[in-house]
Amino acid sequence: MRSDARALLQKLNQQGFQYQQFPDPYADLELWPVFEALLHDERVVGQQLSRVQQREHEFQAVKEQAAARPKPVQTPDEHPLEEQFSALLATYAPGQDPPVVNPDTDEAEQTGHKVDLRTFLKELGGARK
Amino acid sequence: MTLILCHAAKGGVGTTFVAAQLALSIAQRGGQVTAVDFTYQDALKLHFGLLPNQFAPGFAASQSEPLAISDVNLINGFAEKDTEEFLERVRAAGLPVHAGDIVVADVAAADRGLAELLYERADLHLAPLLPDPAALASLTRLAGDTPISSREKTALVLNQLDDRRKLSRHSHHFVRELFEDQLIGTVRRDEAAPEALAMFEQLAKYAPSSVVLPDIEDLTDAVLSRCGIVLAQDQSDMREAG
Ligand SMILES: Nc1ncnc2c1ncn2[C@@H]1O[C@H](COP(=O)(O)OP(=O)(O)O)[C@@H](O)[C@H]1O
Ligand SMILES: [Mg+2]
């Protein structure tokens, strides 16, 4: 066996090795439908979700004051998580920036549901504190 | 009595494994531990190195003839668990064990009645979980209609993590973000766990360098602190460190 191959094999056999491969958790996070289903399930995070929804309504109220023609409120049952969060982000008051995604660390994750899950979880974390 | 209830909505997630390793780890730190197997399967004892044809006593028999392995008092509560006498005793005064015991109870997934009864009496409810879709989905069945997030005694243990598997990594991050502190511990997957069972040996003896063991130590720290227990040995460790 070539010595570099042997070294690699040895490394792979070290039990600690496999667990140190993914230092940035967010770069490796994806919204699988089963996650989304759990996020929506009252039996899992009943209170937290409703708090997030409450915030959504608060943002909506602010927006309604500012704009003549407010966007209709989207209800969770009719819209997937991504849409709910676009709605939530759209309701940030003028001058208040939505959470920023760092382009240096998130190349592949600029669009789509990955970022939305991160945003969602950040919002959820914020709502809990 | 301090009661740590181990119960999940789904079988095969490591409830028995976590219960056994936790009991052993607390006993090793000098805690007075009783581990009770309430399942039909009777597999808790295997993690202590017993054979299938070696039996732990019931609650009553254990009073006169206790069986202690690695300083853990082992009881099989399956035969007594549904008797009126037992249920009344638990409702009135908790499990029939020594007053100072830290009890780790292994309850089968389907035995929701017992799980709910013991939950009332428990200081902590550990619900092991696997990073796979069926186990994740079973979270919806863990506590009836009560949201898990509002069950103050319930804490999740994500077991059999394997960072080489995408779904395992994603599930880990998801569960951590979603439940924060309610995820009380994680345990990595290691084939040495079933191998030790196959050898009828305790994991710490069969594979002293298993990655599972430090994870169980961390879990034990978290569990004891959640239950407000400070063991003599941990105290002396702290003195040495400080
Ligand atoms: N961290 C782990 N790594 C590897 N195997 C594990 C781990 N935890 C549990 N197992 C194995 O998974 C199987 C199921 O575990 P068990 O504790 O019997 O589940 P349950 O009590 O939830 O039905 C057992 O063979 C056990 O050895
Ligand atoms: Mg079991």
PDB file of N, CA, C and O in Angstrom, chain B residues 94-126:
ATOM      1  N   GLY B  94     -44.097   7.981  45.040  1.00  0.00           N
ATOM      2  CA  GLY B  94     -43.000   7.742  44.103  1.00  0.00           C
ATOM      3  C   GLY B  94     -42.594   6.278  44.079  1.00  0.00           C
ATOM      4  O   GLY B  94     -43.240   5.424  44.681  1.00  0.00           O
ATOM      5  N   LEU B  95     -41.510   5.993  43.392  1.00  0.00           N
ATOM      6  CA  LEU B  95     -41.074   4.608  43.230  1.00  0.00           C
ATOM      7  C   LEU B  95     -40.592   4.024  44.558  1.00  0.00           C
ATOM      8  O   LEU B  95     -40.012   4.744  45.379  1.00  0.00           O
ATOM      9  N   PRO B  96     -40.827   2.707  44.769  1.00  0.00           N
ATOM     10  CA  PRO B  96     -40.395   2.079  46.018  1.00  0.00           C
ATOM     11  C   PRO B  96     -38.897   1.761  46.019  1.00  0.00           C
ATOM     12  O   PRO B  96     -38.500   0.607  45.861  1.00  0.00           O
ATOM     13  N   VAL B  97     -38.096   2.812  46.212  1.00  0.00           N
ATOM     14  CA  VAL B  97     -36.640   2.638  46.275  1.00  0.00           C
ATOM     15  C   VAL B  97     -36.112   3.387  47.484  1.00  0.00           C
ATOM     16  O   VAL B  97     -36.872   4.053  48.184  1.00  0.00           O
ATOM     17  N   HIS B  98     -34.816   3.293  47.737  1.00  0.00           N
ATOM     18  CA  HIS B  98     -34.232   4.020  48.869  1.00  0.00           C
ATOM     19  C   HIS B  98     -34.375   5.529  48.673  1.00  0.00           C
ATOM     20  O   HIS B  98     -34.263   6.021  47.548  1.00  0.00           O
ATOM     21  N   ALA B  99     -34.589   6.192  49.764  1.00  0.00           N
ATOM     22  CA  ALA B  99     -34.923   7.619  49.708  1.00  0.00           C
ATOM     23  C   ALA B  99     -33.864   8.455  48.972  1.00  0.00           C
ATOM     24  O   ALA B  99     -34.194   9.350  48.209  1.00  0.00           O
ATOM     25  N   GLY B 100     -32.597   8.128  49.180  1.00  0.00           N
ATOM     26  CA  GLY B 100     -31.545   8.954  48.587  1.00  0.00           C
ATOM     27  C   GLY B 100     -31.151   8.574  47.175  1.00  0.00           C
ATOM     28  O   GLY B 100     -30.219   9.142  46.603  1.00  0.00           O
ATOM     29  N   ASP B 101     -31.847   7.597  46.594  1.00  0.00           N
ATOM     30  CA  ASP B 101     -31.430   7.083  45.285  1.00  0.00           C
ATOM     31  C   ASP B 101     -31.645   8.072  44.139  1.00  0.00           C
ATOM     32  O   ASP B 101     -32.606   8.838  44.129  1.00  0.00           O
ATOM     33  N   ILE B 102     -30.728   7.992  43.189  1.00  0.00           N
ATOM     34  CA  ILE B 102     -30.963   8.611  41.888  1.00  0.00           C
ATOM     35  C   ILE B 102     -31.457   7.483  40.995  1.00  0.00           C
ATOM     36  O   ILE B 102     -30.734   6.522  40.737  1.00  0.00           O
ATOM     37  N   VAL B 103     -32.722   7.570  40.585  1.00  0.00           N
ATOM     38  CA  VAL B 103     -33.318   6.478  39.819  1.00  0.00           C
ATOM     39  C   VAL B 103     -33.328   6.829  38.336  1.00  0.00           C
ATOM     40  O   VAL B 103     -33.777   7.909  37.949  1.00  0.00           O
ATOM     41  N   VAL B 104     -32.807   5.905  37.525  1.00  0.00           N
ATOM     42  CA  VAL B 104     -32.891   6.055  36.073  1.00  0.00           C
ATOM     43  C   VAL B 104     -33.881   5.018  35.583  1.00  0.00           C
ATOM     44  O   VAL B 104     -33.664   3.814  35.755  1.00  0.00           O
ATOM     45  N   ALA B 105     -34.991   5.468  35.011  1.00  0.00           N
ATOM     46  CA  ALA B 105     -36.060   4.554  34.599  1.00  0.00           C
ATOM     47  C   ALA B 105     -36.101   4.436  33.088  1.00  0.00           C
ATOM     48  O   ALA B 105     -36.173   5.435  32.370  1.00  0.00           O
ATOM     49  N   ASP B 106     -36.048   3.210  32.589  1.00  0.00           N
ATOM     50  CA  ASP B 106     -36.122   2.928  31.155  1.00  0.00           C
ATOM     51  C   ASP B 106     -37.540   2.478  30.826  1.00  0.00           C
ATOM     52  O   ASP B 106     -37.968   1.402  31.240  1.00  0.00           O
ATOM     53  N   VAL B 107     -38.280   3.313  30.111  1.00  0.00           N
ATOM     54  CA  VAL B 107     -39.679   3.015  29.796  1.00  0.00           C
ATOM     55  C   VAL B 107     -39.833   2.835  28.282  1.00  0.00           C
ATOM     56  O   VAL B 107     -39.329   3.650  27.497  1.00  0.00           O
ATOM     57  N   ALA B 108     -40.526   1.768  27.879  1.00  0.00           N
ATOM     58  CA  ALA B 108     -40.696   1.456  26.455  1.00  0.00           C
ATOM     59  C   ALA B 108     -41.506   2.543  25.754  1.00  0.00           C
ATOM     60  O   ALA B 108     -42.394   3.170  26.352  1.00  0.00           O
ATOM     61  N   ALA B 109     -41.212   2.742  24.480  1.00  0.00           N
ATOM     62  CA  ALA B 109     -41.851   3.807  23.705  1.00  0.00           C
ATOM     63  C   ALA B 109     -43.377   3.728  23.782  1.00  0.00           C
ATOM     64  O   ALA B 109     -44.054   4.733  23.978  1.00  0.00           O
ATOM     65  N   ALA B 110     -43.911   2.520  23.643  1.00  0.00           N
ATOM     66  CA  ALA B 110     -45.366   2.371  23.571  1.00  0.00           C
ATOM     67  C   ALA B 110     -46.046   2.532  24.934  1.00  0.00           C
ATOM     68  O   ALA B 110     -47.257   2.714  25.003  1.00  0.00           O
ATOM     69  N   ASP B 111     -45.285   2.505  26.001  1.00  0.00           N
ATOM     70  CA  ASP B 111     -45.862   2.512  27.345  1.00  0.00           C
ATOM     71  C   ASP B 111     -46.120   3.946  27.817  1.00  0.00           C
ATOM     72  O   ASP B 111     -45.558   4.420  28.797  1.00  0.00           O
ATOM     73  N   ARG B 112     -47.021   4.632  27.104  1.00  0.00           N
ATOM     74  CA  ARG B 112     -47.228   6.053  27.375  1.00  0.00           C
ATOM     75  C   ARG B 112     -47.862   6.308  28.733  1.00  0.00           C
ATOM     76  O   ARG B 112     -47.613   7.324  29.372  1.00  0.00           O
ATOM     77  N   GLY B 113     -48.714   5.365  29.164  1.00  0.00           N
ATOM     78  CA  GLY B 113     -49.368   5.525  30.462  1.00  0.00           C
ATOM     79  C   GLY B 113     -48.338   5.609  31.573  1.00  0.00           C
ATOM     80  O   GLY B 113     -48.363   6.536  32.392  1.00  0.00           O
ATOM     81  N   LEU B 114     -47.423   4.670  31.593  1.00  0.00           N
ATOM     82  CA  LEU B 114     -46.382   4.662  32.616  1.00  0.00           C
ATOM     83  C   LEU B 114     -45.488   5.896  32.483  1.00  0.00           C
ATOM     84  O   LEU B 114     -45.112   6.524  33.474  1.00  0.00           O
ATOM     85  N   ALA B 115     -45.179   6.243  31.233  1.00  0.00           N
ATOM     86  CA  ALA B 115     -44.323   7.407  31.009  1.00  0.00           C
ATOM     87  C   ALA B 115     -44.967   8.663  31.599  1.00  0.00           C
ATOM     88  O   ALA B 115     -44.300   9.459  32.268  1.00  0.00           O
ATOM     89  N   GLU B 116     -46.259   8.831  31.378  1.00  0.00           N
ATOM     90  CA  GLU B 116     -46.947  10.020  31.904  1.00  0.00           C
ATOM     91  C   GLU B 116     -47.006   9.993  33.424  1.00  0.00           C
ATOM     92  O   GLU B 116     -46.830  11.014  34.093  1.00  0.00           O
ATOM     93  N   LEU B 117     -47.260   8.815  33.978  1.00  0.00           N
ATOM     94  CA  LEU B 117     -47.304   8.681  35.434  1.00  0.00           C
ATOM     95  C   LEU B 117     -45.958   9.053  36.051  1.00  0.00           C
ATOM     96  O   LEU B 117     -45.889   9.816  37.025  1.00  0.00           O
ATOM     97  N   LEU B 118     -44.893   8.520  35.475  1.00  0.00           N
ATOM     98  CA  LEU B 118     -43.566   8.797  36.020  1.00  0.00           C
ATOM     99  C   LEU B 118     -43.142  10.241  35.744  1.00  0.00           C
ATOM    100  O   LEU B 118     -42.400  10.832  36.522  1.00  0.00           O
ATOM    101  N   TYR B 119     -43.616  10.790  34.632  1.00  0.00           N
ATOM    102  CA  TYR B 119     -43.275  12.186  34.321  1.00  0.00           C
ATOM    103  C   TYR B 119     -43.705  13.108  35.461  1.00  0.00           C
ATOM    104  O   TYR B 119     -42.986  14.031  35.843  1.00  0.00           O
ATOM    105  N   GLU B 120     -44.885  12.841  35.998  1.00  0.00           N
ATOM    106  CA  GLU B 120     -45.395  13.647  37.115  1.00  0.00           C
ATOM    107  C   GLU B 120     -44.399  13.666  38.274  1.00  0.00           C
ATOM    108  O   GLU B 120     -44.227  14.675  38.939  1.00  0.00           O
ATOM    109  N   ARG B 121     -43.782  12.529  38.495  1.00  0.00           N
ATOM    110  CA  ARG B 121     -42.873  12.350  39.630  1.00  0.00           C
ATOM    111  C   ARG B 121     -41.420  12.679  39.289  1.00  0.00           C
ATOM    112  O   ARG B 121     -40.570  12.739  40.173  1.00  0.00           O
ATOM    113  N   ALA B 122     -41.137  12.834  37.997  1.00  0.00           N
ATOM    114  CA  ALA B 122     -39.742  12.917  37.553  1.00  0.00           C
ATOM    115  C   ALA B 122     -39.127  14.292  37.800  1.00  0.00           C
ATOM    116  O   ALA B 122     -39.830  15.302  37.855  1.00  0.00           O
ATOM    117  N   ASP B 123     -37.820  14.300  37.976  1.00  0.00           N
ATOM    118  CA  ASP B 123     -37.078  15.549  38.016  1.00  0.00           C
ATOM    119  C   ASP B 123     -36.660  15.943  36.602  1.00  0.00           C
ATOM    120  O   ASP B 123     -36.497  17.115  36.306  1.00  0.00           O
ATOM    121  N   LEU B 124     -36.475  14.931  35.769  1.00  0.00           N
ATOM    122  CA  LEU B 124     -36.042  15.184  34.403  1.00  0.00           C
ATOM    123  C   LEU B 124     -36.562  14.059  33.510  1.00  0.00           C
ATOM    124  O   LEU B 124     -36.558  12.892  33.905  1.00  0.00           O
ATOM    125  N   HIS B 125     -37.018  14.434  32.332  1.00  0.00           N
ATOM    126  CA  HIS B 125     -37.421  13.440  31.337  1.00  0.00           C
ATOM    127  C   HIS B 125     -36.454  13.526  30.160  1.00  0.00           C
ATOM    128  O   HIS B 125     -36.398  14.554  29.477  1.00  0.00           O
ATOM    129  N   LEU B 126     -35.679  12.469  29.958  1.00  0.00           N
ATOM    130  CA  LEU B 126     -34.763  12.424  28.823  1.00  0.00           C
ATOM    131  C   LEU B 126     -35.432  11.691  27.673  1.00  0.00           C
ATOM    132  O   LEU B 126     -35.852  10.542  27.822  1.00  0.00           O
TER     133      LEU B 126
END
